Short mmCIF file of C-alpha atoms and ligand atoms in Angstrom, two decimals:
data_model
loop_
_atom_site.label_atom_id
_atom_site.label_comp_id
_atom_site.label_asym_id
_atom_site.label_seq_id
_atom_site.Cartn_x
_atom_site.Cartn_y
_atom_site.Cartn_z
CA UNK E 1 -70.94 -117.28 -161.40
CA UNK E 2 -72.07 -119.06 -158.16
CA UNK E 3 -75.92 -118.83 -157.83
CA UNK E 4 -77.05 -117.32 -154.73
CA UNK E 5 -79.72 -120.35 -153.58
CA UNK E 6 -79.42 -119.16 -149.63
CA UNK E 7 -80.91 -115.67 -150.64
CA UNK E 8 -83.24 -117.61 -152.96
CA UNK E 9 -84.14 -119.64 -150.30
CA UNK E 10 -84.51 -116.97 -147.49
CA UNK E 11 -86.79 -115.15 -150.04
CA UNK E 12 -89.38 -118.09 -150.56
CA UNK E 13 -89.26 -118.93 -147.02
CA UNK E 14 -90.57 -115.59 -146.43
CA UNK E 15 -93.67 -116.20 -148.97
CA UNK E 16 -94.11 -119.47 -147.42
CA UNK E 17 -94.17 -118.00 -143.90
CA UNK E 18 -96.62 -115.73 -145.32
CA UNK E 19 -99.34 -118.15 -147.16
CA UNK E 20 -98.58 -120.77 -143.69
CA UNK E 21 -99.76 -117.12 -141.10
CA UNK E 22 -102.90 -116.66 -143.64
CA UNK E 23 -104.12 -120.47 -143.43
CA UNK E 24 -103.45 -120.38 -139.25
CA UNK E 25 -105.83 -117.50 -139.32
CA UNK E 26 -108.33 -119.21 -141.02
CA UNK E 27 -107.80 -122.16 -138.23
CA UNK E 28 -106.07 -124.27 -140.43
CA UNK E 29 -102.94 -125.26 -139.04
CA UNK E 30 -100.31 -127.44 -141.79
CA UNK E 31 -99.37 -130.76 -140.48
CA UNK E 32 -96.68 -132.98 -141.21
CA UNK E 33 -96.55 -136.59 -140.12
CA UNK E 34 -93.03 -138.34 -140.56
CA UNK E 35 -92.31 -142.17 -140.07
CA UNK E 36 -88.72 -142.74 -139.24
CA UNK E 37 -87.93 -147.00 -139.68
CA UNK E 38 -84.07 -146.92 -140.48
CA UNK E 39 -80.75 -147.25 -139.15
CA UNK E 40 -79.44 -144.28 -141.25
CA UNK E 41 -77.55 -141.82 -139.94
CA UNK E 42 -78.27 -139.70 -142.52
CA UNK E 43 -81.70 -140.33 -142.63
CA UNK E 44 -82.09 -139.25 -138.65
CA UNK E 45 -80.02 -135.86 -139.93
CA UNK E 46 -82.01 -134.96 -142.63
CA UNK E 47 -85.24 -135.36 -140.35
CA UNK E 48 -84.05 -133.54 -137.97
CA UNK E 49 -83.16 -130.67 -140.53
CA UNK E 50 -86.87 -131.07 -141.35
CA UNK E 51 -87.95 -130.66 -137.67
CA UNK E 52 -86.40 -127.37 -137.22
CA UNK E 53 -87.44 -125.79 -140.34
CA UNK E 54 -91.03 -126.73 -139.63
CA UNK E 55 -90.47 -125.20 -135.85
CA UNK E 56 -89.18 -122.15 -137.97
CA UNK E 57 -92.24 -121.69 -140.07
CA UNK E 58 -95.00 -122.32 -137.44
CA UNK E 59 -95.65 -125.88 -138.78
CA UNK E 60 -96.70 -128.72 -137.02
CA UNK E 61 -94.58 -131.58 -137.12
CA UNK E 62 -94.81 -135.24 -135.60
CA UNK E 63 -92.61 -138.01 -135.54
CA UNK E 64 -93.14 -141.77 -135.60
CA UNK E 65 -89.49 -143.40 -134.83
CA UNK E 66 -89.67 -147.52 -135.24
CA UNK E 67 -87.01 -149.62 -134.16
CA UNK E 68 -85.66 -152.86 -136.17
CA UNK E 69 -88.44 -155.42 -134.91
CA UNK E 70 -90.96 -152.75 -137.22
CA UNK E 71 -93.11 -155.09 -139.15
CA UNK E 72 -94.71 -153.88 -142.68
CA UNK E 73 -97.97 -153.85 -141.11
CA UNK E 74 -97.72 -151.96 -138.06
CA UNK E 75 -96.34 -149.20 -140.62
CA UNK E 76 -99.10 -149.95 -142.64
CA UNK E 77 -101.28 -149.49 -140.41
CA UNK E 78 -99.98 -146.34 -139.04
CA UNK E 79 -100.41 -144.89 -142.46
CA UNK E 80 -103.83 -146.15 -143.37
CA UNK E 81 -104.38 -144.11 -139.93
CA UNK E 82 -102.56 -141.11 -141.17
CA UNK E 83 -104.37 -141.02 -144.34
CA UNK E 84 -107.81 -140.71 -142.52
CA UNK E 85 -106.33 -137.96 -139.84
CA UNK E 86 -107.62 -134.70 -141.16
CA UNK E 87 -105.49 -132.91 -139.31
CA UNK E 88 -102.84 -134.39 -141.47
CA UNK E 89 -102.03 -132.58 -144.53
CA UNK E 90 -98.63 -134.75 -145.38
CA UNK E 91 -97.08 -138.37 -144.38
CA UNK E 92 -93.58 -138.44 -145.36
CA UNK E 93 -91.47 -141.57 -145.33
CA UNK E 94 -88.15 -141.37 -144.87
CA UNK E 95 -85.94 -143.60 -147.12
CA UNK E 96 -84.50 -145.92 -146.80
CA UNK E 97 -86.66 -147.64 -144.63
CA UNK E 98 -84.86 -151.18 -142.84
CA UNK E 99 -84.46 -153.86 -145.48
CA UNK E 100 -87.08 -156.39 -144.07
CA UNK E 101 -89.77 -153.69 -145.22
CA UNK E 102 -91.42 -153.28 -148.42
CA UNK E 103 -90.41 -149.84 -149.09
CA UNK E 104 -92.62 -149.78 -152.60
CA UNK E 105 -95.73 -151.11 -150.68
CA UNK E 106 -95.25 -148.93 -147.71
CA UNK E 107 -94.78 -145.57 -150.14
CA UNK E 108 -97.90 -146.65 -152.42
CA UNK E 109 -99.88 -146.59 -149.39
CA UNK E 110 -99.66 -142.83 -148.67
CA UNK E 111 -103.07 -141.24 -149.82
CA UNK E 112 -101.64 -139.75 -152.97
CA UNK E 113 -103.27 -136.74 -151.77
CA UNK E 114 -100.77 -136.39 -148.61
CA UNK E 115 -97.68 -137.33 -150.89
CA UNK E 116 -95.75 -134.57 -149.72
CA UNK E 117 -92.54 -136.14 -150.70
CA UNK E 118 -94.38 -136.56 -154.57
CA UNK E 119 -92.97 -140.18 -154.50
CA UNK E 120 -96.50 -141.68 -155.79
CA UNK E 121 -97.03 -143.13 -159.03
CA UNK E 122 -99.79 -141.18 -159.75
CA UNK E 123 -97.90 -138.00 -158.45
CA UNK E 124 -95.20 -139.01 -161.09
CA UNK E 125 -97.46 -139.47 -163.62
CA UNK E 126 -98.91 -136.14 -163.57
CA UNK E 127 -95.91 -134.65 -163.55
CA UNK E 128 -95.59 -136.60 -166.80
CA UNK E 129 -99.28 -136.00 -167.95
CA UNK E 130 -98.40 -131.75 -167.30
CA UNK E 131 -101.00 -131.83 -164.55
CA UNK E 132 -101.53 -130.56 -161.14
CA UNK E 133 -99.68 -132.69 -159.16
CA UNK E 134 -97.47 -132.42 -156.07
CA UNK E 135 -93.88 -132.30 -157.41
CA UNK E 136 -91.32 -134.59 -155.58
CA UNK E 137 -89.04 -131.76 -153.40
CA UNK E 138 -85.65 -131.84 -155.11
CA UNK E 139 -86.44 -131.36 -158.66
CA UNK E 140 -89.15 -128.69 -157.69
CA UNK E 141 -86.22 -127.29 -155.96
CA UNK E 142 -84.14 -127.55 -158.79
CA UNK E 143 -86.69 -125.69 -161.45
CA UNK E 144 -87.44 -123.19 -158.45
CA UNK E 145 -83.73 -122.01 -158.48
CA UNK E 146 -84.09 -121.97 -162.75
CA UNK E 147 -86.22 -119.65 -162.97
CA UNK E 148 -85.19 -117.29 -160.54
CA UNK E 149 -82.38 -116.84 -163.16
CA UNK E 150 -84.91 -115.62 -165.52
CA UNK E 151 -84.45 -118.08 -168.39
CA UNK E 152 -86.44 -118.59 -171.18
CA UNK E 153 -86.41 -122.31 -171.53
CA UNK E 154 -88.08 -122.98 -174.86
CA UNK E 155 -86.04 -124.47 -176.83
CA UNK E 156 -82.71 -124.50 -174.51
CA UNK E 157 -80.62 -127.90 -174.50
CA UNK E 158 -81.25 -129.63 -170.69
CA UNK E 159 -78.95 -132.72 -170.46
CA UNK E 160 -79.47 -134.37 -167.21
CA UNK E 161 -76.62 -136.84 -166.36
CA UNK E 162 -78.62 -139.58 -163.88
CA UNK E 163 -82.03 -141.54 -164.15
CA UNK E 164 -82.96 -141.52 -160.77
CA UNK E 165 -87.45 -141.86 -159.81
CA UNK E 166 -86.33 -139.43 -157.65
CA UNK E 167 -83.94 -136.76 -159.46
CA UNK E 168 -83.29 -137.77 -162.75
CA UNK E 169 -86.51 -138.65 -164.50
CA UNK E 170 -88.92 -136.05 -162.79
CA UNK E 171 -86.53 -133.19 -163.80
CA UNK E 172 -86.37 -134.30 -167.33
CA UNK E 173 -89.87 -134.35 -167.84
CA UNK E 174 -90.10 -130.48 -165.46
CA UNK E 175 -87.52 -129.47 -168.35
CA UNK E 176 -89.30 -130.74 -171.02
CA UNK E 177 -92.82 -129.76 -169.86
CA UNK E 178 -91.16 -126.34 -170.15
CA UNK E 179 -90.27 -126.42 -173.75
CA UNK E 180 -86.36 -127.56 -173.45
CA UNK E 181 -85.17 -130.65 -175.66
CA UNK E 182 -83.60 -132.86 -173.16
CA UNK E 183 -81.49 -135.63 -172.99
CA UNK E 184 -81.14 -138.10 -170.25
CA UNK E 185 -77.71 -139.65 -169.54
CA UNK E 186 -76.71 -142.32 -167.24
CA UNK E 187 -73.89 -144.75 -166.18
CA UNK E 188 -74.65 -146.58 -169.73
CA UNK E 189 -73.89 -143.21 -171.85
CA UNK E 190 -71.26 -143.75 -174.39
CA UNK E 191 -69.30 -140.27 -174.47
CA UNK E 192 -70.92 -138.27 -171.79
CA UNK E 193 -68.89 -135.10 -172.83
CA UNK E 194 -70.70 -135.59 -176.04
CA UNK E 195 -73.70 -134.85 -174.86
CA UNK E 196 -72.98 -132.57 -172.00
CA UNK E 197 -70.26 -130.07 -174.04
CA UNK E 198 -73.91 -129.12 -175.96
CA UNK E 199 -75.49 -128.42 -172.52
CA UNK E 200 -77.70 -124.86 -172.02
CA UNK E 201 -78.76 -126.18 -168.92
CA UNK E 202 -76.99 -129.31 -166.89
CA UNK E 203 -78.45 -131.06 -164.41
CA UNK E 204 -75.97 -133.47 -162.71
CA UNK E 205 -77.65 -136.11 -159.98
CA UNK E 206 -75.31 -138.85 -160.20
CA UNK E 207 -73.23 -139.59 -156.82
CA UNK E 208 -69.84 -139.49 -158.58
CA UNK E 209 -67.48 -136.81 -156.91
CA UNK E 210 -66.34 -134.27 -159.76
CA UNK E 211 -67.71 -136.13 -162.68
CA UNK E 212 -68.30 -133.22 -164.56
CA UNK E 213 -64.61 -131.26 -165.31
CA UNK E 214 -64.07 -128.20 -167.19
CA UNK E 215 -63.56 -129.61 -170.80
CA UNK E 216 -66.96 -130.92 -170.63
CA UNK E 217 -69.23 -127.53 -170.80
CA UNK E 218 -69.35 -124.80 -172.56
CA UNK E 219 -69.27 -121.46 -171.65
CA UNK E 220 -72.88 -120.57 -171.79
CA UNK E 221 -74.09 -123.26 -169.98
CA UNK E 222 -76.01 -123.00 -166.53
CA UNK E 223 -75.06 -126.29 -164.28
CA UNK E 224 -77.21 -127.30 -161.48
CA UNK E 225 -74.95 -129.59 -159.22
CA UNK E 226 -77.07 -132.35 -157.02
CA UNK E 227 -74.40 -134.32 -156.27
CA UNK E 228 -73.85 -134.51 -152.45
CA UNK E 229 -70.69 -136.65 -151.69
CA UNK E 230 -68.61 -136.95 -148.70
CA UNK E 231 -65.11 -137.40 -149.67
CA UNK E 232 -62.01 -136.55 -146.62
CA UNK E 233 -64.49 -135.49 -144.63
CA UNK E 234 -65.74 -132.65 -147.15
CA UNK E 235 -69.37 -132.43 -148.67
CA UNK E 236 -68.51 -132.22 -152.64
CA UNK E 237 -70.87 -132.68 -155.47
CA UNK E 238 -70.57 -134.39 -158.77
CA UNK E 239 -69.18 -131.57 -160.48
CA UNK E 240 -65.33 -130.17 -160.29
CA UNK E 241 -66.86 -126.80 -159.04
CA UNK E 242 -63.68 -124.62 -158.45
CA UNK E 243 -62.55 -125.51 -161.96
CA UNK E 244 -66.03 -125.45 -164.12
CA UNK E 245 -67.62 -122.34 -161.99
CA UNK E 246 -64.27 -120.25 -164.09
CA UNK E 247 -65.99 -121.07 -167.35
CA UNK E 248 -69.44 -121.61 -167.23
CA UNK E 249 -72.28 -118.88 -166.73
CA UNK E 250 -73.75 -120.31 -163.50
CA UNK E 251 -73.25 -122.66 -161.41
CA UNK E 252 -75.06 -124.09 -158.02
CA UNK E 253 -72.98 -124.40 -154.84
CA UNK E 254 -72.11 -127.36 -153.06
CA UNK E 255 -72.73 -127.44 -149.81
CA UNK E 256 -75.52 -124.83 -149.76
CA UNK E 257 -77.08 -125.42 -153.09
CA UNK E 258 -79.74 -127.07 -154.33
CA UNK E 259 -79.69 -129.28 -150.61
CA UNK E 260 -81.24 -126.41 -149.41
CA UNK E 261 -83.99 -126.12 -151.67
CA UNK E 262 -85.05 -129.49 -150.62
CA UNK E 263 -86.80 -129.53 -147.52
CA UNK E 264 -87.77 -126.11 -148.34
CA UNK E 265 -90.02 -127.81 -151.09
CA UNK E 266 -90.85 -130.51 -149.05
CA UNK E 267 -92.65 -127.72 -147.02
CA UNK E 268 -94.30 -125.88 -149.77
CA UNK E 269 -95.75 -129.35 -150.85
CA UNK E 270 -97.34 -129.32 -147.17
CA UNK E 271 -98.86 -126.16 -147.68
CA UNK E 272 -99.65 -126.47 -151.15
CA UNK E 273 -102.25 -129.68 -149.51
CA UNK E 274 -103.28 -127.82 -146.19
CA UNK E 275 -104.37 -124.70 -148.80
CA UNK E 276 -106.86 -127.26 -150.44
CA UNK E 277 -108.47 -127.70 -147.04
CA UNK E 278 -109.67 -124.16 -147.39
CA UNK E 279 -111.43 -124.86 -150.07
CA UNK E 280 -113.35 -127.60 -149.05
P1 NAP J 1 -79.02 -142.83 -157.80
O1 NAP J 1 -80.42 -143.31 -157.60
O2 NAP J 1 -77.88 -143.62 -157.30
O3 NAP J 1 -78.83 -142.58 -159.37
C1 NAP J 1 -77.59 -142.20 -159.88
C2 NAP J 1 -77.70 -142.07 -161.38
O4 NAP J 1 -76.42 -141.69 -161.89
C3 NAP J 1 -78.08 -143.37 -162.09
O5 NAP J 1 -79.05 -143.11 -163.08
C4 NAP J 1 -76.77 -143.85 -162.71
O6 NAP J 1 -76.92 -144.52 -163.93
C5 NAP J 1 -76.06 -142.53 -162.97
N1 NAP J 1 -74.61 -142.69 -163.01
C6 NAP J 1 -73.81 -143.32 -162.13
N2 NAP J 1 -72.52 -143.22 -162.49
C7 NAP J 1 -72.51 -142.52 -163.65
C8 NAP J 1 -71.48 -142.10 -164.53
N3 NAP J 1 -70.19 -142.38 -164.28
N4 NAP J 1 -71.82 -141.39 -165.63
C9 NAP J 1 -73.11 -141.09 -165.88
N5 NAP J 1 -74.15 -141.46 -165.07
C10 NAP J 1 -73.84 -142.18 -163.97
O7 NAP J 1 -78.83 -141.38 -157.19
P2 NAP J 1 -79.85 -140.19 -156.83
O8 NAP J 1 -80.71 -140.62 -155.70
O9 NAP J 1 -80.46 -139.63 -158.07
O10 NAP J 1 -78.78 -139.13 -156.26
C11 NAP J 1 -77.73 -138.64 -157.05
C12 NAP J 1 -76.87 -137.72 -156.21
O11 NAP J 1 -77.65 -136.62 -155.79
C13 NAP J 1 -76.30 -138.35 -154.94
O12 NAP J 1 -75.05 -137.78 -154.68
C14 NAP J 1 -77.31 -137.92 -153.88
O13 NAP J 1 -76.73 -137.86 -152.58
C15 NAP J 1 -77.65 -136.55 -154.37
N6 NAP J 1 -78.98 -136.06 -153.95
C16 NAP J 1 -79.03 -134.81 -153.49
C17 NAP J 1 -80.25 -134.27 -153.12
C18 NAP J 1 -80.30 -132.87 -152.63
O14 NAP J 1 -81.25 -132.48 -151.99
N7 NAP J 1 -79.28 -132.08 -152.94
C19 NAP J 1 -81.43 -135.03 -153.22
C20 NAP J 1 -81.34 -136.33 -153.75
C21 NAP J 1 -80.10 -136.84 -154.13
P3 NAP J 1 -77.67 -145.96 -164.05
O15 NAP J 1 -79.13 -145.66 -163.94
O16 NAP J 1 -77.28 -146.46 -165.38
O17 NAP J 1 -77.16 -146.79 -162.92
#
């Protein structure tokens, strides 16, 4: 069965729209700063996609756009501003940034505090750790649209096929923190269908159009399908959706799956830090 992630999505926007009305009328209004230094096309979409959903939840949103003659510091800089702004709640970067600039530097720089994107080291340690930490957006996205299926993950099988800092490893370690033995595959993995045939949960992040084919899950298995590829002009994931979607028990959607979840995340990162403000 095709999960549902636009009603899933609709329904946590409303929350979010919620918790975001409650902190304006307590005069705290959530803030996101991005910093836009790429020639990406993509990159100037997916910011874009950002800017309207903020407009569509009452969030504040600037942008800093740099063009090619950028140097590390003036984005340095910018962010060592950002990070004192109190008005500020979360600095995302968006990646990739032009390849004279130090993208590790640059993204080490955020206050950890403002992370919104969850890229930090210390971020991705606590996710490791099990502590309160902001969670980078996709594979918060990802565990979001879990559990909305009700599952009881102790003790389920999670095979995630791709090692990615920002896909693969932190939604190992959300899987694991939640009781599931997992296994991490990558481009190195002899026999993939091996491992993935044995699959309760499958988490595919790899960039591959329609790795994953119908002889390599079984039945029960709930697949979560990152994969956004563009192939004749079509957005397809990694997995061979018409023909796996027949067998297994549920399957995400691609377009309109767990893309959508995304910036969503991304958002309730921003108000998870402007919520803190209230406190202090
Ligand atoms: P990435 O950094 O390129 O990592 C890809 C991973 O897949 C690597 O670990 C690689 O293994 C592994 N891999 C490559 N070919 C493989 C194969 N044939 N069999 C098994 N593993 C293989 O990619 P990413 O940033 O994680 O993104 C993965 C996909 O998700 C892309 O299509 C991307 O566009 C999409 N994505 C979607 C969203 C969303 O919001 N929906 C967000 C982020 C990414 P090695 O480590 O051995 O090289």
């Amino acid at each position: 069965m095709i999960i549902d992630v636009k009603s899933i999505v609709s329904n946590r926007k409303e929350i979010l729209k919620d918790k975001i009305n409650n902190l304006r009328n307590n005069g705290i209004k959530p803030k996101l700063a991005v910093i836009l230094a790429s020639f990406d096309e993509a990159s100037k979409i997916y910011v874009s996609k950002k800017k309207n959903m903020c407009e569509e939840l009452n969030i504040d949103e600037v942008e800093y756009v740099f063009n090619e003659t950028v140097t590390q510091e003036e984005i340095l800089q910018l962010i060592d501003k950002l990070n004192n702004d109190n008005n500020v709640d979360g600095i995302l970067v968006q990646l990739p940034l032009y390849s004279h600039l130090n993208e590790k530097e640059i993204l080490n720089s955020v206050d950890v505090n403002k992370d919104v994107d969850g890229f930090h080291p210390l971020n991705l340690g606590k996710l490791i750790t099990n502590e309160n930490g902001i969670i980078s957006c996709t594979p918060k996205g990802i565990m979001n649209i879990l559990k909305e299926l009700n599952i009881n993950f102790t003790g389920l099988n999670a095979v995630v096929v791709g090692r990615s800092v920002i896909v693969g490893k932190p939604i190992a370690h959300l899987l694991l923190n939640e009781g599931c033995t997992v296994t991490i595959c990558h481009s190195k993995t002899k026999d993939l269908s091996l491992y993935t045939k044995n699959a309760d949960i499958l988490v595919v992040a790899v960039g591959v159009p329609h790795l994953i084919k119908e002889d390599m899950v079984n039945d029960n298995c709930v697949v979560i399908d990152v994969g956004i590829n563009r192939v004749d002009g079509k957005i397809v994931g990694d997995v061979d959706t018409i023909n796996v979607e027949k067998k297994v028990k549920h399957i995400t959607p691609v377009p309109g799956g767990v893309g959508l979840t995304t910036i969503l995340s991304l958002l309730e990162n921003l108000v998870q830090i402007a919520s803190l403000r209230s406190n202090k």
